Tab-separated table of C-alpha atoms in Angstrom:
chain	number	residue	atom	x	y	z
A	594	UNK	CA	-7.847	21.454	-2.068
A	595	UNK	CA	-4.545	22.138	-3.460
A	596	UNK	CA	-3.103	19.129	-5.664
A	597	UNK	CA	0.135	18.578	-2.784
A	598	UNK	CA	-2.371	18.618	0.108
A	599	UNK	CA	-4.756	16.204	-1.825
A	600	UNK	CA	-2.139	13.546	-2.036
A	601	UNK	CA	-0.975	13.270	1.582
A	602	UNK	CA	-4.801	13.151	2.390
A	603	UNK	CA	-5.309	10.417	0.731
A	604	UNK	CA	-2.148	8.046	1.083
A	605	UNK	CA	-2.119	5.996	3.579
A	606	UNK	CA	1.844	5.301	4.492
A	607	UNK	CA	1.901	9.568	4.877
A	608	UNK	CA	-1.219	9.414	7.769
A	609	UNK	CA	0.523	7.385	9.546
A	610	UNK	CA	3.836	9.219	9.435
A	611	UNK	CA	1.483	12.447	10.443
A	612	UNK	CA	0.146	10.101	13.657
A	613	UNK	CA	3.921	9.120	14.361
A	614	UNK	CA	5.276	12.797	14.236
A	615	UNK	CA	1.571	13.968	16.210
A	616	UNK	CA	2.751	11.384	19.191
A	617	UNK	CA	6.452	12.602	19.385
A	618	UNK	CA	5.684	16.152	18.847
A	619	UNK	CA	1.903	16.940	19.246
A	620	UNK	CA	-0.890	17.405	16.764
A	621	UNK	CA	-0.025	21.288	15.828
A	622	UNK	CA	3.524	20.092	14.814
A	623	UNK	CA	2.054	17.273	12.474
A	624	UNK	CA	-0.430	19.731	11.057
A	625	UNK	CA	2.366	22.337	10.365
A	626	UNK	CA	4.552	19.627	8.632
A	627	UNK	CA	1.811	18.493	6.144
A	628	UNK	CA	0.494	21.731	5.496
A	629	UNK	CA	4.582	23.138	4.445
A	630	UNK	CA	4.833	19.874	2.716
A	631	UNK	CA	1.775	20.069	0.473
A	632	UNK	CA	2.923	23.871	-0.535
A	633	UNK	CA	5.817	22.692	-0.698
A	634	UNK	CA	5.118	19.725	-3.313
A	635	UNK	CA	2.462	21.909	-5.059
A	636	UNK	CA	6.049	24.081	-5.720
A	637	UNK	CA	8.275	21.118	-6.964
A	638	UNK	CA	4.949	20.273	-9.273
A	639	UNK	CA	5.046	23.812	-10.810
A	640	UNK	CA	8.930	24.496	-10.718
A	641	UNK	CA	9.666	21.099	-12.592
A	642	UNK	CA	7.539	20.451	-15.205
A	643	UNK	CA	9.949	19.241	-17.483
A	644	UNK	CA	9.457	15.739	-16.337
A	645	UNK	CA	9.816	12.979	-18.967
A	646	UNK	CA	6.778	10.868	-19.043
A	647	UNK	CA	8.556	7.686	-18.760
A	648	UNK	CA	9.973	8.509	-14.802
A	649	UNK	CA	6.964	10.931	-13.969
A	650	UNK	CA	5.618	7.829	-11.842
A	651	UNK	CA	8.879	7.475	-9.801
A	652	UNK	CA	9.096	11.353	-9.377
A	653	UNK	CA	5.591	12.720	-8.630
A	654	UNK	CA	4.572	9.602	-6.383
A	655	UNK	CA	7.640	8.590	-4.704
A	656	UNK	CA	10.351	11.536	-4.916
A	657	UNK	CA	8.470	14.310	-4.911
A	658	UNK	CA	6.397	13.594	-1.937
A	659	UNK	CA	9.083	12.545	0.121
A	660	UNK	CA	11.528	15.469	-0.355
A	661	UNK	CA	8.697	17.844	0.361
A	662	UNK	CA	7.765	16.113	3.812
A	663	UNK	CA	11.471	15.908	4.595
A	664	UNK	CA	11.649	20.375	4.133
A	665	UNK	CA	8.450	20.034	6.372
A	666	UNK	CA	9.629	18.116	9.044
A	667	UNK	CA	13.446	20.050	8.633
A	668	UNK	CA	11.424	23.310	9.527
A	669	UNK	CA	9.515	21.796	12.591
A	670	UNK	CA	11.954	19.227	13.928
A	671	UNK	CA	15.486	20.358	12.005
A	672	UNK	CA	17.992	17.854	12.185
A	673	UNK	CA	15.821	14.905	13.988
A	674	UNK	CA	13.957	15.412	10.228
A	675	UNK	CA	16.101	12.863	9.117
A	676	UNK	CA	16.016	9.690	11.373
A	677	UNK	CA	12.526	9.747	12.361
A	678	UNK	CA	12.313	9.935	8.379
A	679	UNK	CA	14.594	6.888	8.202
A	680	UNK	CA	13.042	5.209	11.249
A	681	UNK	CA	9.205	5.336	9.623
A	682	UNK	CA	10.813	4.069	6.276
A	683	UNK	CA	12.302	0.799	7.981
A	684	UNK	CA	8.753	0.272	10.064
A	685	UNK	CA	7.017	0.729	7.140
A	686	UNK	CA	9.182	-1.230	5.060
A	687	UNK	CA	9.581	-4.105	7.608
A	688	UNK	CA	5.445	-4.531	7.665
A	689	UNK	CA	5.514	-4.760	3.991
A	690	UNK	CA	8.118	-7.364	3.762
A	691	UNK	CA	6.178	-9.256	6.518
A	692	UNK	CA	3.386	-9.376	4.213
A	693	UNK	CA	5.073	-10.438	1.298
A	694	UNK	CA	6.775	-13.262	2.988
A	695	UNK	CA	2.756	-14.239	3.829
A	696	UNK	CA	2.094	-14.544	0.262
A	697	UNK	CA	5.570	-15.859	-1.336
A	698	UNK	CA	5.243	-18.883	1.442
A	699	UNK	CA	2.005	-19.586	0.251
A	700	UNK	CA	2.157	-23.461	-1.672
A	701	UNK	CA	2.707	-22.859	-5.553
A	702	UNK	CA	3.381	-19.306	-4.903
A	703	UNK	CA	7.564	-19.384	-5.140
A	704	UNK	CA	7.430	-19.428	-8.962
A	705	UNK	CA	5.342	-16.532	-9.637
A	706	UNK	CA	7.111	-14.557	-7.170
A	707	UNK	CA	10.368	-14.631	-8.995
A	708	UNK	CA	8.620	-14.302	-12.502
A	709	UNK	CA	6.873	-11.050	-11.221
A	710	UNK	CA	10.664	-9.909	-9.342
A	711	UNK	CA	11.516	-10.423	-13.064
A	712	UNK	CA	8.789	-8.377	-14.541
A	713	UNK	CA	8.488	-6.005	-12.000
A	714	UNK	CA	12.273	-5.166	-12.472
A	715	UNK	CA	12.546	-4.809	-16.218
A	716	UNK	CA	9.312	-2.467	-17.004
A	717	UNK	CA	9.395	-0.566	-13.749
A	718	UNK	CA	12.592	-0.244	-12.980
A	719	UNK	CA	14.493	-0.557	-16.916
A	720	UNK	CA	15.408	1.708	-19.774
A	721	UNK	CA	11.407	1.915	-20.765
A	722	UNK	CA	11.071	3.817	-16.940
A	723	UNK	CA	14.016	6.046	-17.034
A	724	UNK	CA	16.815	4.127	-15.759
A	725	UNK	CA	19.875	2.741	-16.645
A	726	UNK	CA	19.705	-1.386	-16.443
A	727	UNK	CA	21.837	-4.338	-17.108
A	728	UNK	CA	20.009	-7.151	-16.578
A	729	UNK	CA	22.212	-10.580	-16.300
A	730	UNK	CA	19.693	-13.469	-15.210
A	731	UNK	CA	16.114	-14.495	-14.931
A	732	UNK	CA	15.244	-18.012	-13.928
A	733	UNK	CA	13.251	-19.822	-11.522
A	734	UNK	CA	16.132	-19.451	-9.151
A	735	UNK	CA	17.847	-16.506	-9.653
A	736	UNK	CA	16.731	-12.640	-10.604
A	737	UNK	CA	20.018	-10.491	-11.132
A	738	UNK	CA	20.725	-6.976	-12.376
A	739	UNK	CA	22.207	-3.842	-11.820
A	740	UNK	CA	20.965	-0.360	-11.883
A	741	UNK	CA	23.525	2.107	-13.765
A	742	UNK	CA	21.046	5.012	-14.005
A	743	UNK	CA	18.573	6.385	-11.453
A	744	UNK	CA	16.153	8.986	-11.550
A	745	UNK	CA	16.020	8.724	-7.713
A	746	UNK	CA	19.746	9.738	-7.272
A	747	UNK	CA	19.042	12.509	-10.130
A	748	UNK	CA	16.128	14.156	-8.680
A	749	UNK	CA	17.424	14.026	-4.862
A	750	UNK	CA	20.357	15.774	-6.414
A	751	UNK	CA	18.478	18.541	-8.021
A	752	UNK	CA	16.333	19.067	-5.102
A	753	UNK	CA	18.997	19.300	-2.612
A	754	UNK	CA	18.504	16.473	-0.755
A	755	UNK	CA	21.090	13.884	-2.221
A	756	UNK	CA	21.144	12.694	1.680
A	757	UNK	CA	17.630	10.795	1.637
A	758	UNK	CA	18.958	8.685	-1.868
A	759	UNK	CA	19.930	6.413	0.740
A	760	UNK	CA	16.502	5.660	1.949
A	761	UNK	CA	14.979	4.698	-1.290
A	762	UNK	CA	17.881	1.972	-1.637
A	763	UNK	CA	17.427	0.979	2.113
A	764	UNK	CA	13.516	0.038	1.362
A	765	UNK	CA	14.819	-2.343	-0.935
A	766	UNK	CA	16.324	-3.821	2.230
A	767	UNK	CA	13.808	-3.842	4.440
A	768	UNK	CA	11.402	-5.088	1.852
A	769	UNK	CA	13.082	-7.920	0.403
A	770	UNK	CA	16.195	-8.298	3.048
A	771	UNK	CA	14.241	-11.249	5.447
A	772	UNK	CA	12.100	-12.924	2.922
A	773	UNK	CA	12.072	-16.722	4.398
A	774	UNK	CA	12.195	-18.258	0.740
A	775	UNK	CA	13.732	-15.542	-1.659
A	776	UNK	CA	17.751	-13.900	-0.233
A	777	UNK	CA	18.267	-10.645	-1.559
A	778	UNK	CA	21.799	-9.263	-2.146
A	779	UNK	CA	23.353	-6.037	-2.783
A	780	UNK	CA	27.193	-5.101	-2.574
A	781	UNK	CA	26.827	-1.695	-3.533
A	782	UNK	CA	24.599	1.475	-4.480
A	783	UNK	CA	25.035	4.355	-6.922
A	784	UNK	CA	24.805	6.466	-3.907
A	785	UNK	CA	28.502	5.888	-3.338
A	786	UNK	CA	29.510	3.396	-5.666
A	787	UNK	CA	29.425	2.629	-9.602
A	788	UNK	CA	26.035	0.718	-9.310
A	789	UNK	CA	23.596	-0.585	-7.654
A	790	UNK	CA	23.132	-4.789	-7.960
A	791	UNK	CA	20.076	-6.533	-7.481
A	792	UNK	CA	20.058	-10.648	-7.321
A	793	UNK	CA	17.160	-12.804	-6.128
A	794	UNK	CA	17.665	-16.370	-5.434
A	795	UNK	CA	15.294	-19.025	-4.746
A	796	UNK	CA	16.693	-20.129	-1.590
């Protein structure tokens, strides 16, 4: 099995965008989409292989994988590609908040959340991982930084598809956007703006 096809076999958040798209638009669609997008991605794998090590995480299991479905689903569906695209990433995006909100509510738990927010952000999503960070604060009340840099904007760009940027900043919404103890605000993204802010606050 090719390398493309092997990954959307095996990750779980892409079966059940193939069982969404197989409801709306039959099996034989789905099965067309995912076997484009694995060519597809087997493509981007081969054409860009200049990847730096440090964002090769963000790119091959995050950017990569999500263009390529989008050309998929473009060729099947063409321009209803893009909201069911956006409408799976809020329902997915929504459960995972719901179960992070579970475990931040949890007694004792408050603390670590916002020391791993703090973590999380400077080694995954910092200089060290390919993007451009200023990071401001990080207490036991308040995370804060802003994103200068992104490898997400960058490799949209270069693939053509600077219009799905937009939902990689919009998971951060639906992820962290109705946490019960933690707010989450944003003003702006590099998408159309100079930045993109992060702040946390223990509410």
């Amino acid at each position: 099995m090719a390398k493309g096809a092997a990954f959307y076999k095996k990750n779980n958040g892409y079966k059940q965008l193939k069982n969404m798209l197989a409801v709306r638009y039959g099996g034989d669609l789905a099965n067309r989409v995912y076997e484009f997008a694995g060519q597809e991605l087997d493509r981007m794998y081969f054409e860009y292989t200049e990847v730096p090590a440090n964002v090769q995480q963000h790119v091959y299991k995050y950017i990569f994988p999500r263009v390529a479905m989008y050309h998929g689903m473009k060729q099947e569906i063409g321009e209803d590609a893009l909201p069911v695209l956006e409408e799976f990433i809020k329902a997915t995006g929504e459960k995972m908040s719901k179960k992070l909100d579970r475990l931040i509510s949890f007694p004792g738990m408050l603390g670590p959340a916002m020391k791993a927010f703090a973590s999380v952000s400077r080694n995954n999503f910092g200089k060290k991982s390919g993007f451009g960070q200023t990071f401001y604060e990080a207490s036991k009340d308040c995370v804060k930084f802003d994103i200068t840099d992104c490898p997400y904007c960058k490799y949209c760009t270069l693939c053509g598809c600077k219009e799905l940027i937009h939902t990689f900043c919009d998971s951060d919404i639906y992820m962290y956007g109705n946490l019960t103890k933690i707010s989450f605000e944003r003003t702006e993204t590099l998408e159309k703006g100079k930045k993109c802010d992060f702040t946390f606050r223990r509410k």
